[in-house]
Short mmCIF file of N, CA and C and ligand atoms in Angstrom, two decimals:
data_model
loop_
_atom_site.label_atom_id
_atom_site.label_comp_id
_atom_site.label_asym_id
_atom_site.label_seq_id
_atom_site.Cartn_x
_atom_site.Cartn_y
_atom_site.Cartn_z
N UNK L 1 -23.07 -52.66 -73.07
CA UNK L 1 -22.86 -51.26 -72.70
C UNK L 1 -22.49 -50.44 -73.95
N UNK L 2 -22.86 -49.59 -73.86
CA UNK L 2 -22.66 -48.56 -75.14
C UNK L 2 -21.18 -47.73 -75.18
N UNK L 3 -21.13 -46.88 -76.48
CA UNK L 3 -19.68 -46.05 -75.54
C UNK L 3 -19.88 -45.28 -75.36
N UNK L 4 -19.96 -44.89 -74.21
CA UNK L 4 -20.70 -43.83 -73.43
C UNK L 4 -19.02 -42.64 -73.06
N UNK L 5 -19.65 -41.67 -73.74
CA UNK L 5 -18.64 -40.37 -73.64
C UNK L 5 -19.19 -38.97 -73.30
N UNK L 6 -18.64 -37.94 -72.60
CA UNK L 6 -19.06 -36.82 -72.64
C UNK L 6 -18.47 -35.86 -73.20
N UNK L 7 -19.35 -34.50 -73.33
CA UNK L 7 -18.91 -33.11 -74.16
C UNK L 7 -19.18 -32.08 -72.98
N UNK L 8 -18.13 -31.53 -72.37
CA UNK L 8 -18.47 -30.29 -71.64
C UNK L 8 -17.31 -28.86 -72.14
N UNK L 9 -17.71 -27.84 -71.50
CA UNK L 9 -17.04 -26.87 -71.87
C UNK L 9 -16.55 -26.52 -70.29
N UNK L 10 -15.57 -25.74 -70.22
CA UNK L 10 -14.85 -24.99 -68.94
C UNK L 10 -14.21 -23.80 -68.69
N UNK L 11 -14.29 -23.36 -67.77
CA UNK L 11 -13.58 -22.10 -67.63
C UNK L 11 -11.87 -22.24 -67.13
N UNK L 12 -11.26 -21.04 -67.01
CA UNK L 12 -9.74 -21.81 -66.98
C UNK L 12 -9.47 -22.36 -65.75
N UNK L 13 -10.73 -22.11 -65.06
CA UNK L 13 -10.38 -22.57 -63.28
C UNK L 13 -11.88 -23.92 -63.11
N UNK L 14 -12.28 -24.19 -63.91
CA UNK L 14 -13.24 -25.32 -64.30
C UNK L 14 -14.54 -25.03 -64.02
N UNK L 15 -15.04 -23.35 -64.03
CA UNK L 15 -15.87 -23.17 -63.91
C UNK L 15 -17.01 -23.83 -65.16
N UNK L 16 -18.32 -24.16 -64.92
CA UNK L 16 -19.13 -24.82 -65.36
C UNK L 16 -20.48 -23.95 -65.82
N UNK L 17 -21.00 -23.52 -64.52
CA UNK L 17 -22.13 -23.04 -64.56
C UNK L 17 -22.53 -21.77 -63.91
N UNK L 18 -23.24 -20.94 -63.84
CA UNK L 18 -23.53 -19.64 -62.82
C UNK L 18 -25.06 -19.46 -63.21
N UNK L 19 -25.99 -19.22 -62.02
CA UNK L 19 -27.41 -19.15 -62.08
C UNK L 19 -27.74 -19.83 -62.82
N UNK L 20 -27.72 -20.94 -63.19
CA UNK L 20 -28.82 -21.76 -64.47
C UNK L 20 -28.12 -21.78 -65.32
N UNK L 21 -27.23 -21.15 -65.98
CA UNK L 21 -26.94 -20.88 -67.41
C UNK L 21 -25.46 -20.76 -67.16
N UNK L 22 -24.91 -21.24 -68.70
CA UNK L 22 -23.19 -21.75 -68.92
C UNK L 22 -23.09 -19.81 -68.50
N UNK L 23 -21.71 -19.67 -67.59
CA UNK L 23 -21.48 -18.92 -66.98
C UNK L 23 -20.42 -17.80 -68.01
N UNK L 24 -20.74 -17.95 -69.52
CA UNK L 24 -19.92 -17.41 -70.15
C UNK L 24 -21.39 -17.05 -71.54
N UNK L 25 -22.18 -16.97 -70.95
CA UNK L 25 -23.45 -17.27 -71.54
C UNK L 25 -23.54 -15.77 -72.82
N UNK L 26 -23.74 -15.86 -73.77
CA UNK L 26 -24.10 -14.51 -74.79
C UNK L 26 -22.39 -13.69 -75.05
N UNK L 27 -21.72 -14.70 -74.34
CA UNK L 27 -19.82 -13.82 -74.86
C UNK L 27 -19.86 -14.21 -76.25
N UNK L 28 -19.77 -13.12 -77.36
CA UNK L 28 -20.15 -12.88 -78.68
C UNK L 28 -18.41 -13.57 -79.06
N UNK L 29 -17.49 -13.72 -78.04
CA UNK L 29 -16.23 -13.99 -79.03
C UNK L 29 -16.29 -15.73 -79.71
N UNK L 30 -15.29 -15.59 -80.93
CA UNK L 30 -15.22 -16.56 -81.19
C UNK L 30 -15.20 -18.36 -80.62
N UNK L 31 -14.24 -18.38 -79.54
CA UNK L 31 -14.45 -19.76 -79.10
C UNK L 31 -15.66 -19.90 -77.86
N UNK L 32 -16.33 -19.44 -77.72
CA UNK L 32 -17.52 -19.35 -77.69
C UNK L 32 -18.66 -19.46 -78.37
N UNK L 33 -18.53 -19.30 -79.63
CA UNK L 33 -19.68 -19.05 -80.57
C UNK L 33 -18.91 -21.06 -81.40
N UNK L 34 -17.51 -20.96 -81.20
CA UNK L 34 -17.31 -22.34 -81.74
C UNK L 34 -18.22 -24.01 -81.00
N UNK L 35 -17.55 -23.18 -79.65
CA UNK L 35 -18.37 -24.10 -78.66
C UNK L 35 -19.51 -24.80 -78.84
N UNK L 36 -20.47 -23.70 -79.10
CA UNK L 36 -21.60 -24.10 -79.10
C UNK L 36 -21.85 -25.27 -80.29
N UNK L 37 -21.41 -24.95 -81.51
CA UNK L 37 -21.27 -25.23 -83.02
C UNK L 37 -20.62 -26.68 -82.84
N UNK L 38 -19.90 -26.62 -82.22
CA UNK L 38 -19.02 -27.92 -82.30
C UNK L 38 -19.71 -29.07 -81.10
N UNK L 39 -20.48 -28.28 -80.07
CA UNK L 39 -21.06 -29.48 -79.59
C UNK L 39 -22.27 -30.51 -80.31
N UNK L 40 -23.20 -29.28 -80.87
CA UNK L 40 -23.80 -29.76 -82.25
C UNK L 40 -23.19 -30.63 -82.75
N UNK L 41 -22.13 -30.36 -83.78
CA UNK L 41 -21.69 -31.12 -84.46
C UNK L 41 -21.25 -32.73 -84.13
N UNK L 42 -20.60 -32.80 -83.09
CA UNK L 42 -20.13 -33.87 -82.22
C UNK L 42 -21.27 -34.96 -81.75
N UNK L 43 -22.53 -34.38 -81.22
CA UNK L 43 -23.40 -35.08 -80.88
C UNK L 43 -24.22 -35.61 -81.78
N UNK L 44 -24.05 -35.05 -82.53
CA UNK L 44 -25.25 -35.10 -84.10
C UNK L 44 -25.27 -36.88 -84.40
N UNK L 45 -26.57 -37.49 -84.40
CA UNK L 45 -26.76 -38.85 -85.14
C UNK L 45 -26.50 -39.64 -83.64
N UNK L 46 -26.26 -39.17 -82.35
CA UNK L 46 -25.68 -39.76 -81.01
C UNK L 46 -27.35 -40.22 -79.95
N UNK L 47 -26.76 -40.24 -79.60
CA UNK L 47 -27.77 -40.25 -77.78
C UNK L 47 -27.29 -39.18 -77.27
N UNK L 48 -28.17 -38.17 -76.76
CA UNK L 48 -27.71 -37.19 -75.63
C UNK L 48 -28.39 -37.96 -74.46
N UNK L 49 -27.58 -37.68 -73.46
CA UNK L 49 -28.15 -38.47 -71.36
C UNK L 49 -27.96 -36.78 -70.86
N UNK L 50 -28.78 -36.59 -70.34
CA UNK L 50 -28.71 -35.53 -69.83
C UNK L 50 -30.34 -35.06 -68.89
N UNK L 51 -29.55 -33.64 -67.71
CA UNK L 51 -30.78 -33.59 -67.31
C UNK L 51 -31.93 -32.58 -67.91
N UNK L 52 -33.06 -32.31 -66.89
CA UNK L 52 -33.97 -32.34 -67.48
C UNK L 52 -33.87 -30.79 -68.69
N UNK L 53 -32.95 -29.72 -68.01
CA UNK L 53 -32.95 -27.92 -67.90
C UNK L 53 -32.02 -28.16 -69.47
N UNK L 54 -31.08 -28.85 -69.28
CA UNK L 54 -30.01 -29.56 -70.71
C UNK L 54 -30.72 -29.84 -71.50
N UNK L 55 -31.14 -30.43 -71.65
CA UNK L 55 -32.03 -31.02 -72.85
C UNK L 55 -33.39 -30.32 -73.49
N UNK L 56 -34.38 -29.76 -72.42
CA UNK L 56 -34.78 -28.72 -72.62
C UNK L 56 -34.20 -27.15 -73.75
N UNK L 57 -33.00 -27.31 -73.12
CA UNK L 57 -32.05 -26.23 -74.19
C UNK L 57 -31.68 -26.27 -75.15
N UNK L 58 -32.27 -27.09 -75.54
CA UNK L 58 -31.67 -28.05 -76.87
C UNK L 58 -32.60 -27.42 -77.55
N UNK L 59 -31.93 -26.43 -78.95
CA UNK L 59 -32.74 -25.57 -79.36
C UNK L 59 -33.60 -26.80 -80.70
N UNK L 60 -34.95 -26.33 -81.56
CA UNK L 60 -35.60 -27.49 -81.98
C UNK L 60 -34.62 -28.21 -83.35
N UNK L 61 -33.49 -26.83 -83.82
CA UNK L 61 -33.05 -27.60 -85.48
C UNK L 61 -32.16 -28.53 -84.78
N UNK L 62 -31.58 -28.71 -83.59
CA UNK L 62 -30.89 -30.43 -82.82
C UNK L 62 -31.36 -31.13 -82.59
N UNK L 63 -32.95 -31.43 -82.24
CA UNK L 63 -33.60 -32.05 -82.23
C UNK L 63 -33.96 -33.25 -82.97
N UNK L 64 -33.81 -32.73 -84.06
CA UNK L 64 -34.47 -34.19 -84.69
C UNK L 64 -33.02 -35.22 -85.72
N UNK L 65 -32.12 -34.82 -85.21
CA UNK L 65 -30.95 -35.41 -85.34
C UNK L 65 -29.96 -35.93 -84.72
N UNK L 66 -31.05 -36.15 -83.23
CA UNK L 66 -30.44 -36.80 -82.20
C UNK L 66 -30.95 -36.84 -81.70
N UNK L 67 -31.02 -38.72 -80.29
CA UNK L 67 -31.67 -38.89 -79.66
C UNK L 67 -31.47 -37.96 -78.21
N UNK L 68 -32.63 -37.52 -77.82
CA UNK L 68 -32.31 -36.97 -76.39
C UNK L 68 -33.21 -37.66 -75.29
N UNK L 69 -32.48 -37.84 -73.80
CA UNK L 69 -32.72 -39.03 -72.92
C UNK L 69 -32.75 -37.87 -72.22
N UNK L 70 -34.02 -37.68 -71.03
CA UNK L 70 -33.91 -37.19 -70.02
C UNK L 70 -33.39 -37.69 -68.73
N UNK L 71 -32.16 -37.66 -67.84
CA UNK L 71 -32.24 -38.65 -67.09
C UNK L 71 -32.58 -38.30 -65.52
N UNK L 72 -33.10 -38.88 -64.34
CA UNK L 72 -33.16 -38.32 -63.55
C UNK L 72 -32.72 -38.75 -62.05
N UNK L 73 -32.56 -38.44 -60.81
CA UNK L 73 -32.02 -38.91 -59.89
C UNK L 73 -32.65 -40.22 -59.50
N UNK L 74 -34.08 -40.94 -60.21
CA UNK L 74 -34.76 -41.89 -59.92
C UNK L 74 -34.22 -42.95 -60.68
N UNK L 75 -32.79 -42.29 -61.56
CA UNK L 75 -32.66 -43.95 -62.61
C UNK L 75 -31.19 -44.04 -62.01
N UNK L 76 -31.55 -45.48 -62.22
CA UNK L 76 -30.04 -46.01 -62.42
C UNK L 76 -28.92 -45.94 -63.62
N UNK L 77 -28.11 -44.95 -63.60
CA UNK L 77 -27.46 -44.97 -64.75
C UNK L 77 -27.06 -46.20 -65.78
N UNK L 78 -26.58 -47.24 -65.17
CA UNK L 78 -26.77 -48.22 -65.55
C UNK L 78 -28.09 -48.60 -66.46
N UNK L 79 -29.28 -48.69 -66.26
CA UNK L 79 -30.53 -49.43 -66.44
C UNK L 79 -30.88 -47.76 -67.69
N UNK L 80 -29.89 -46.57 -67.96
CA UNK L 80 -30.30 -45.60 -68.92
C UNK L 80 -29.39 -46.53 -70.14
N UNK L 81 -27.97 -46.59 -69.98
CA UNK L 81 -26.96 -46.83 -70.99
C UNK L 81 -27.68 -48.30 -71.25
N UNK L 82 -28.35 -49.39 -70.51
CA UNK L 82 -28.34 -50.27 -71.78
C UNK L 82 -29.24 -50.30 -72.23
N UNK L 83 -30.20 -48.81 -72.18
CA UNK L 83 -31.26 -49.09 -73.50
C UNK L 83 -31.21 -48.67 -75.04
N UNK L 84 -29.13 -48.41 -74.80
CA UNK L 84 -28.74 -47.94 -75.86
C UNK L 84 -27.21 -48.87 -76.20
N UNK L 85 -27.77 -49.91 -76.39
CA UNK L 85 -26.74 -50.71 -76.28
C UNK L 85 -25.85 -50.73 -77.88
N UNK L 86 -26.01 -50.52 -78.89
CA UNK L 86 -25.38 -50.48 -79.88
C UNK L 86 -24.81 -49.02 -80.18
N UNK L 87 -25.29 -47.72 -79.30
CA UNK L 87 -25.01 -46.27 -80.01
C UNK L 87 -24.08 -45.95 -79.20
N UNK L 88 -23.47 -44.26 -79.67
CA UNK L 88 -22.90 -43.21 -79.25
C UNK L 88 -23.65 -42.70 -78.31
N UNK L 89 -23.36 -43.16 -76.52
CA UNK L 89 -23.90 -42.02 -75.97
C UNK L 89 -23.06 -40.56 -75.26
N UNK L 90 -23.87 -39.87 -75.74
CA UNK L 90 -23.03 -38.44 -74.64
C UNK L 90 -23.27 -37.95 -73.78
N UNK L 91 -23.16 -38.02 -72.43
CA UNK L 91 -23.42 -37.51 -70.67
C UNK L 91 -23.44 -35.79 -71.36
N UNK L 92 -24.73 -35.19 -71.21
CA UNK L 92 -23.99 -33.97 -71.36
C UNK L 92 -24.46 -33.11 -70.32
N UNK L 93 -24.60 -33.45 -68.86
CA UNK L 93 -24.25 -32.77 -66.97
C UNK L 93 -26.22 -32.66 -66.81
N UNK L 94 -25.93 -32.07 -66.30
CA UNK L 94 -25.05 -30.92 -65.85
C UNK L 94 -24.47 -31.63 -65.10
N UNK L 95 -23.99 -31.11 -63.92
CA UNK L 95 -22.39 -31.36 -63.17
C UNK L 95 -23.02 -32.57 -62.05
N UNK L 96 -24.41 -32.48 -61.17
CA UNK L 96 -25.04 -33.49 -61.06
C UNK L 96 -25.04 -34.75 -61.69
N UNK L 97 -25.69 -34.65 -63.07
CA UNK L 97 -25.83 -36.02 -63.90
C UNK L 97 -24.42 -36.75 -64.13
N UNK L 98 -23.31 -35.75 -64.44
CA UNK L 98 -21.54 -36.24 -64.64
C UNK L 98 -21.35 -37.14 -63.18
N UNK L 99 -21.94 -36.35 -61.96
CA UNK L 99 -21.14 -36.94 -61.02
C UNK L 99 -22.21 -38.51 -61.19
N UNK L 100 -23.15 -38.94 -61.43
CA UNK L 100 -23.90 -39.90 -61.52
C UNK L 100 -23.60 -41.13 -62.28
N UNK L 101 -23.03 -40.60 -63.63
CA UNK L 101 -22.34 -41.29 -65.16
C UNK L 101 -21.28 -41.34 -65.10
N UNK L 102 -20.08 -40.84 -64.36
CA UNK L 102 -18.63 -40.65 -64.69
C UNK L 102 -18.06 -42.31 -64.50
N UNK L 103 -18.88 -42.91 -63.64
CA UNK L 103 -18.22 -44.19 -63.57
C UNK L 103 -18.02 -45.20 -64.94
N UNK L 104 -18.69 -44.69 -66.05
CA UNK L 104 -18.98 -45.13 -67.16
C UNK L 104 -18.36 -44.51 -68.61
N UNK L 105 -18.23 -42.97 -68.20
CA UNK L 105 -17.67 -42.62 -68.91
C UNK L 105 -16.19 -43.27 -69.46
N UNK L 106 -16.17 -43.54 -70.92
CA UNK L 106 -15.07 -43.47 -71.22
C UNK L 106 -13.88 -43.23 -71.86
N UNK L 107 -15.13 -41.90 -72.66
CA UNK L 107 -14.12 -40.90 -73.45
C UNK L 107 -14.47 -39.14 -72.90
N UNK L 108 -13.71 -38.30 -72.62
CA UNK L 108 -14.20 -37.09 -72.24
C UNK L 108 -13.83 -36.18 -73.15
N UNK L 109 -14.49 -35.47 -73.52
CA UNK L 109 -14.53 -33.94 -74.54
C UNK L 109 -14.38 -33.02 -74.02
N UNK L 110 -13.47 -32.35 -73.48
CA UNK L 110 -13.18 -31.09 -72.52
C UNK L 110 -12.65 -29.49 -73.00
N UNK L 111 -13.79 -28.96 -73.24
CA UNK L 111 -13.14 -27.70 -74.16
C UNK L 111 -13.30 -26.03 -72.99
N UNK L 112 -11.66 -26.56 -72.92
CA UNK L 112 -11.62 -25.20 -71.97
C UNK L 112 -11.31 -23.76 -72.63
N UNK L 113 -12.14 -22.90 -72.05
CA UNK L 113 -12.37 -21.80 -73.01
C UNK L 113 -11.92 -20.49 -72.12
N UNK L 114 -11.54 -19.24 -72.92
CA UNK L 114 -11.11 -18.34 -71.98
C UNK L 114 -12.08 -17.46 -71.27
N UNK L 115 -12.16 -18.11 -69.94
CA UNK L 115 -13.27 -17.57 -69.42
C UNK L 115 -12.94 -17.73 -67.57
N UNK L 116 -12.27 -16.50 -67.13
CA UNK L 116 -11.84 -16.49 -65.68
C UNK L 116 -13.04 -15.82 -64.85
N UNK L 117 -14.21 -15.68 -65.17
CA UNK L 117 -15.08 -15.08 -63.80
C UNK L 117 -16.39 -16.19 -63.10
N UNK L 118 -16.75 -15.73 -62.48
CA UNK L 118 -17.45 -16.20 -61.14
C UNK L 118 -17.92 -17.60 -61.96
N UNK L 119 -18.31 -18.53 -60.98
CA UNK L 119 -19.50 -19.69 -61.18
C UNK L 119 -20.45 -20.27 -60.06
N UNK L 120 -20.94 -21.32 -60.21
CA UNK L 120 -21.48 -21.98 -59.36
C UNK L 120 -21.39 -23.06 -58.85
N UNK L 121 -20.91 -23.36 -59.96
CA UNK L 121 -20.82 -24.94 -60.59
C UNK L 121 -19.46 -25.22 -61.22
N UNK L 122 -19.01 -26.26 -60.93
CA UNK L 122 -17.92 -26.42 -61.09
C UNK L 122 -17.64 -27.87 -61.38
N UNK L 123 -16.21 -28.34 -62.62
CA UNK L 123 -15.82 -29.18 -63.10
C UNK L 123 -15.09 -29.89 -62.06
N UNK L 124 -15.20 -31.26 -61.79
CA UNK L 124 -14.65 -32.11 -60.80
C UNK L 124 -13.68 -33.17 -61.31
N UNK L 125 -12.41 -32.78 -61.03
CA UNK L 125 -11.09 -33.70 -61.15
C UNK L 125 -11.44 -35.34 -61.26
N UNK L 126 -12.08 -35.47 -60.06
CA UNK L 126 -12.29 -36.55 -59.62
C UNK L 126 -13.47 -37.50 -60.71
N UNK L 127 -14.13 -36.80 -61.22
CA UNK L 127 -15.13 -37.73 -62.32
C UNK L 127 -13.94 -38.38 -63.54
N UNK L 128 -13.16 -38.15 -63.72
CA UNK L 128 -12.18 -38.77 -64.99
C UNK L 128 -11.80 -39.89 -64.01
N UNK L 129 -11.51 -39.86 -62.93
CA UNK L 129 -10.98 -41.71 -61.84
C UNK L 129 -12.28 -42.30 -61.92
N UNK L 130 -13.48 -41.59 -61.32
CA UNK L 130 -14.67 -42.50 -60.78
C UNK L 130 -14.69 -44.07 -61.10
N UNK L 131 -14.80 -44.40 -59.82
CA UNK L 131 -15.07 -45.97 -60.25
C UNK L 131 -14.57 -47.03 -60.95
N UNK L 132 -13.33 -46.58 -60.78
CA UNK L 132 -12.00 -47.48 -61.38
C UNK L 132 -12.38 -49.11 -61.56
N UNK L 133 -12.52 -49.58 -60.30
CA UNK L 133 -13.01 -50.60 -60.37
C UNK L 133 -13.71 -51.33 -61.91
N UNK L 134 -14.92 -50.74 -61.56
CA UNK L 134 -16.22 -51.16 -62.87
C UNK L 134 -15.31 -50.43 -63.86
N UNK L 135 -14.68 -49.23 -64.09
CA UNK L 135 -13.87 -49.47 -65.49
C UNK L 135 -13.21 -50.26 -66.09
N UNK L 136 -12.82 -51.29 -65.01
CA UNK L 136 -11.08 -52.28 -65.55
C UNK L 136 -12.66 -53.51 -65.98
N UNK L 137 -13.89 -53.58 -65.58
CA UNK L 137 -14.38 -54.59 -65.23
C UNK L 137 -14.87 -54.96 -66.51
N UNK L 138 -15.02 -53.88 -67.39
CA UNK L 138 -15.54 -53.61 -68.89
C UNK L 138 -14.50 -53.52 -69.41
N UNK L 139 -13.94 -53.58 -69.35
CA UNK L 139 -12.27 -54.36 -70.53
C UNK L 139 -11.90 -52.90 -71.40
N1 NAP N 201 -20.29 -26.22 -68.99
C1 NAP N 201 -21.01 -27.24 -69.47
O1 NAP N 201 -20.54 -28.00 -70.31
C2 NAP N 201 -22.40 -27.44 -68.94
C3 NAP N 201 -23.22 -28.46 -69.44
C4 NAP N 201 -24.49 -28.64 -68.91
C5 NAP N 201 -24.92 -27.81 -67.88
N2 NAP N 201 -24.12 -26.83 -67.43
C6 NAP N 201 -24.54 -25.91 -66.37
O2 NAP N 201 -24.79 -26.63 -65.19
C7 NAP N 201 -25.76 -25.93 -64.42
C8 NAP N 201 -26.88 -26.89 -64.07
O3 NAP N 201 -26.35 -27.77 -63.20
P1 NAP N 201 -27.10 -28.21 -61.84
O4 NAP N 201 -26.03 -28.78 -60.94
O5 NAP N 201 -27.95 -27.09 -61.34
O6 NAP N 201 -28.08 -29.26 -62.34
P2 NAP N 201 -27.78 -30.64 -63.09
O7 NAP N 201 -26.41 -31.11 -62.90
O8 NAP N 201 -28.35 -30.48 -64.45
O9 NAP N 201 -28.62 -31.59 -62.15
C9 NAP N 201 -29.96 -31.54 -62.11
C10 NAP N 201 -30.50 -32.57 -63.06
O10 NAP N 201 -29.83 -33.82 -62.90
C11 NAP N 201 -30.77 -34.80 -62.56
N3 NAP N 201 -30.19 -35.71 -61.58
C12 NAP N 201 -30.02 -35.50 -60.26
N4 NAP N 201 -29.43 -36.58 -59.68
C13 NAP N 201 -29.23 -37.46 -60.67
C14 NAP N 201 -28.67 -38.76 -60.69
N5 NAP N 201 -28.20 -39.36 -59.60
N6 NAP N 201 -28.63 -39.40 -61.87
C15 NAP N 201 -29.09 -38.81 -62.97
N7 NAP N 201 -29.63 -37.58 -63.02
C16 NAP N 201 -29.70 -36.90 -61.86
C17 NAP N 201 -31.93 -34.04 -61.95
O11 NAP N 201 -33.11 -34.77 -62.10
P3 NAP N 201 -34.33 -34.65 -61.04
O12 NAP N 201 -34.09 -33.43 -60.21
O13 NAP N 201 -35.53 -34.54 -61.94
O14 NAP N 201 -34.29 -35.93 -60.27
C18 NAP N 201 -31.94 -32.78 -62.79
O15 NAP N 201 -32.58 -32.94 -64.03
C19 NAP N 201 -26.25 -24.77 -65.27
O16 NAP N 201 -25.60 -23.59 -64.85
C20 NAP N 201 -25.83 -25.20 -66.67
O17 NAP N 201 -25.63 -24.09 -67.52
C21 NAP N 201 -22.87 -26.64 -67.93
#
């Protein structure tokens, strides 16, 4: 198994997403504009797991400095992570794919940002427990 970790961003109430797009989408302020910069940075030389609209977004100069995995409701998360059995992978959601991977996850990157209005999509408490079990089972 790889070490499989994720990078998400949040709002102060765990908002995630609104219509398609991060729900804080074109806010010109600083930890926003870091956000973006620092997920780059973090993933860089990694595996991205992610779905199809994520990865797609992946503008082309990230591209070729990291692997990107499309993943989809037809795989077994399992049967994605060990075709990356020696690397850095990063779950990066959307909030679907997290709830799919969280059992595996086992480092989380959580950068909550100041951002109190509407969403759609939303960050779930419950993916940092998932699957306790198979966590203790991997040492
Ligand atoms: N704040 C953040 O850090 C962050 C990060 C990423 C995305 N987002 C936001 O999240 C929103 C998109 O989320 P969403 O809920 O609409 O879509 P989503 O979570 O991206 O889920 C849809 C994708 O997940 C795949 N999928 C579905 N079930 C799966 C499973 N069991 N295992 C693996 N993959 C599975 C789907 O594949 P198929 O349909 O092809 O089967 C599809 O590609 C957008 O607003 C986006 O901006 C936020």
């Amino acid at each position: 198994m790889p070490d499989v970790r994720s990078i998400c961003a949040i709002g102060l109430s765990g908002q995630m997403g609104l219509n398609g797009v991060l729900p804080w989408e074109g806010d010109p302020r600083q930890a926003f504009v870091d956000d973006v910069a620092r997920f780059f940075d973090i993933t860089r030389g990694h595996v991205l797991v992610a779905g199809r609209k994520t990865i797609e977004a992946i503008p082309d100069f990230a591209r070729g400095d990291r692997t990107l995995f499309i993943t989809d409701r037809g795989m077994d998360p399992r049967d994605v992570l060990a075709r990356f059995p020696d690397r850095v992978v990063y779950v990066g959601g959307g909030p679907v794919a997290w709830g799919a991977y969280a059992p595996y996850i086992r480092h989380w990157d959580i950068n909550r940002l100041p951002y109190d209005g509407p969403a759609d999509r939303w960050f779930d408490v419950n993916w940092l427990i998932a699957g306790g079990a198979s966590v203790q089972e991997r040492g």
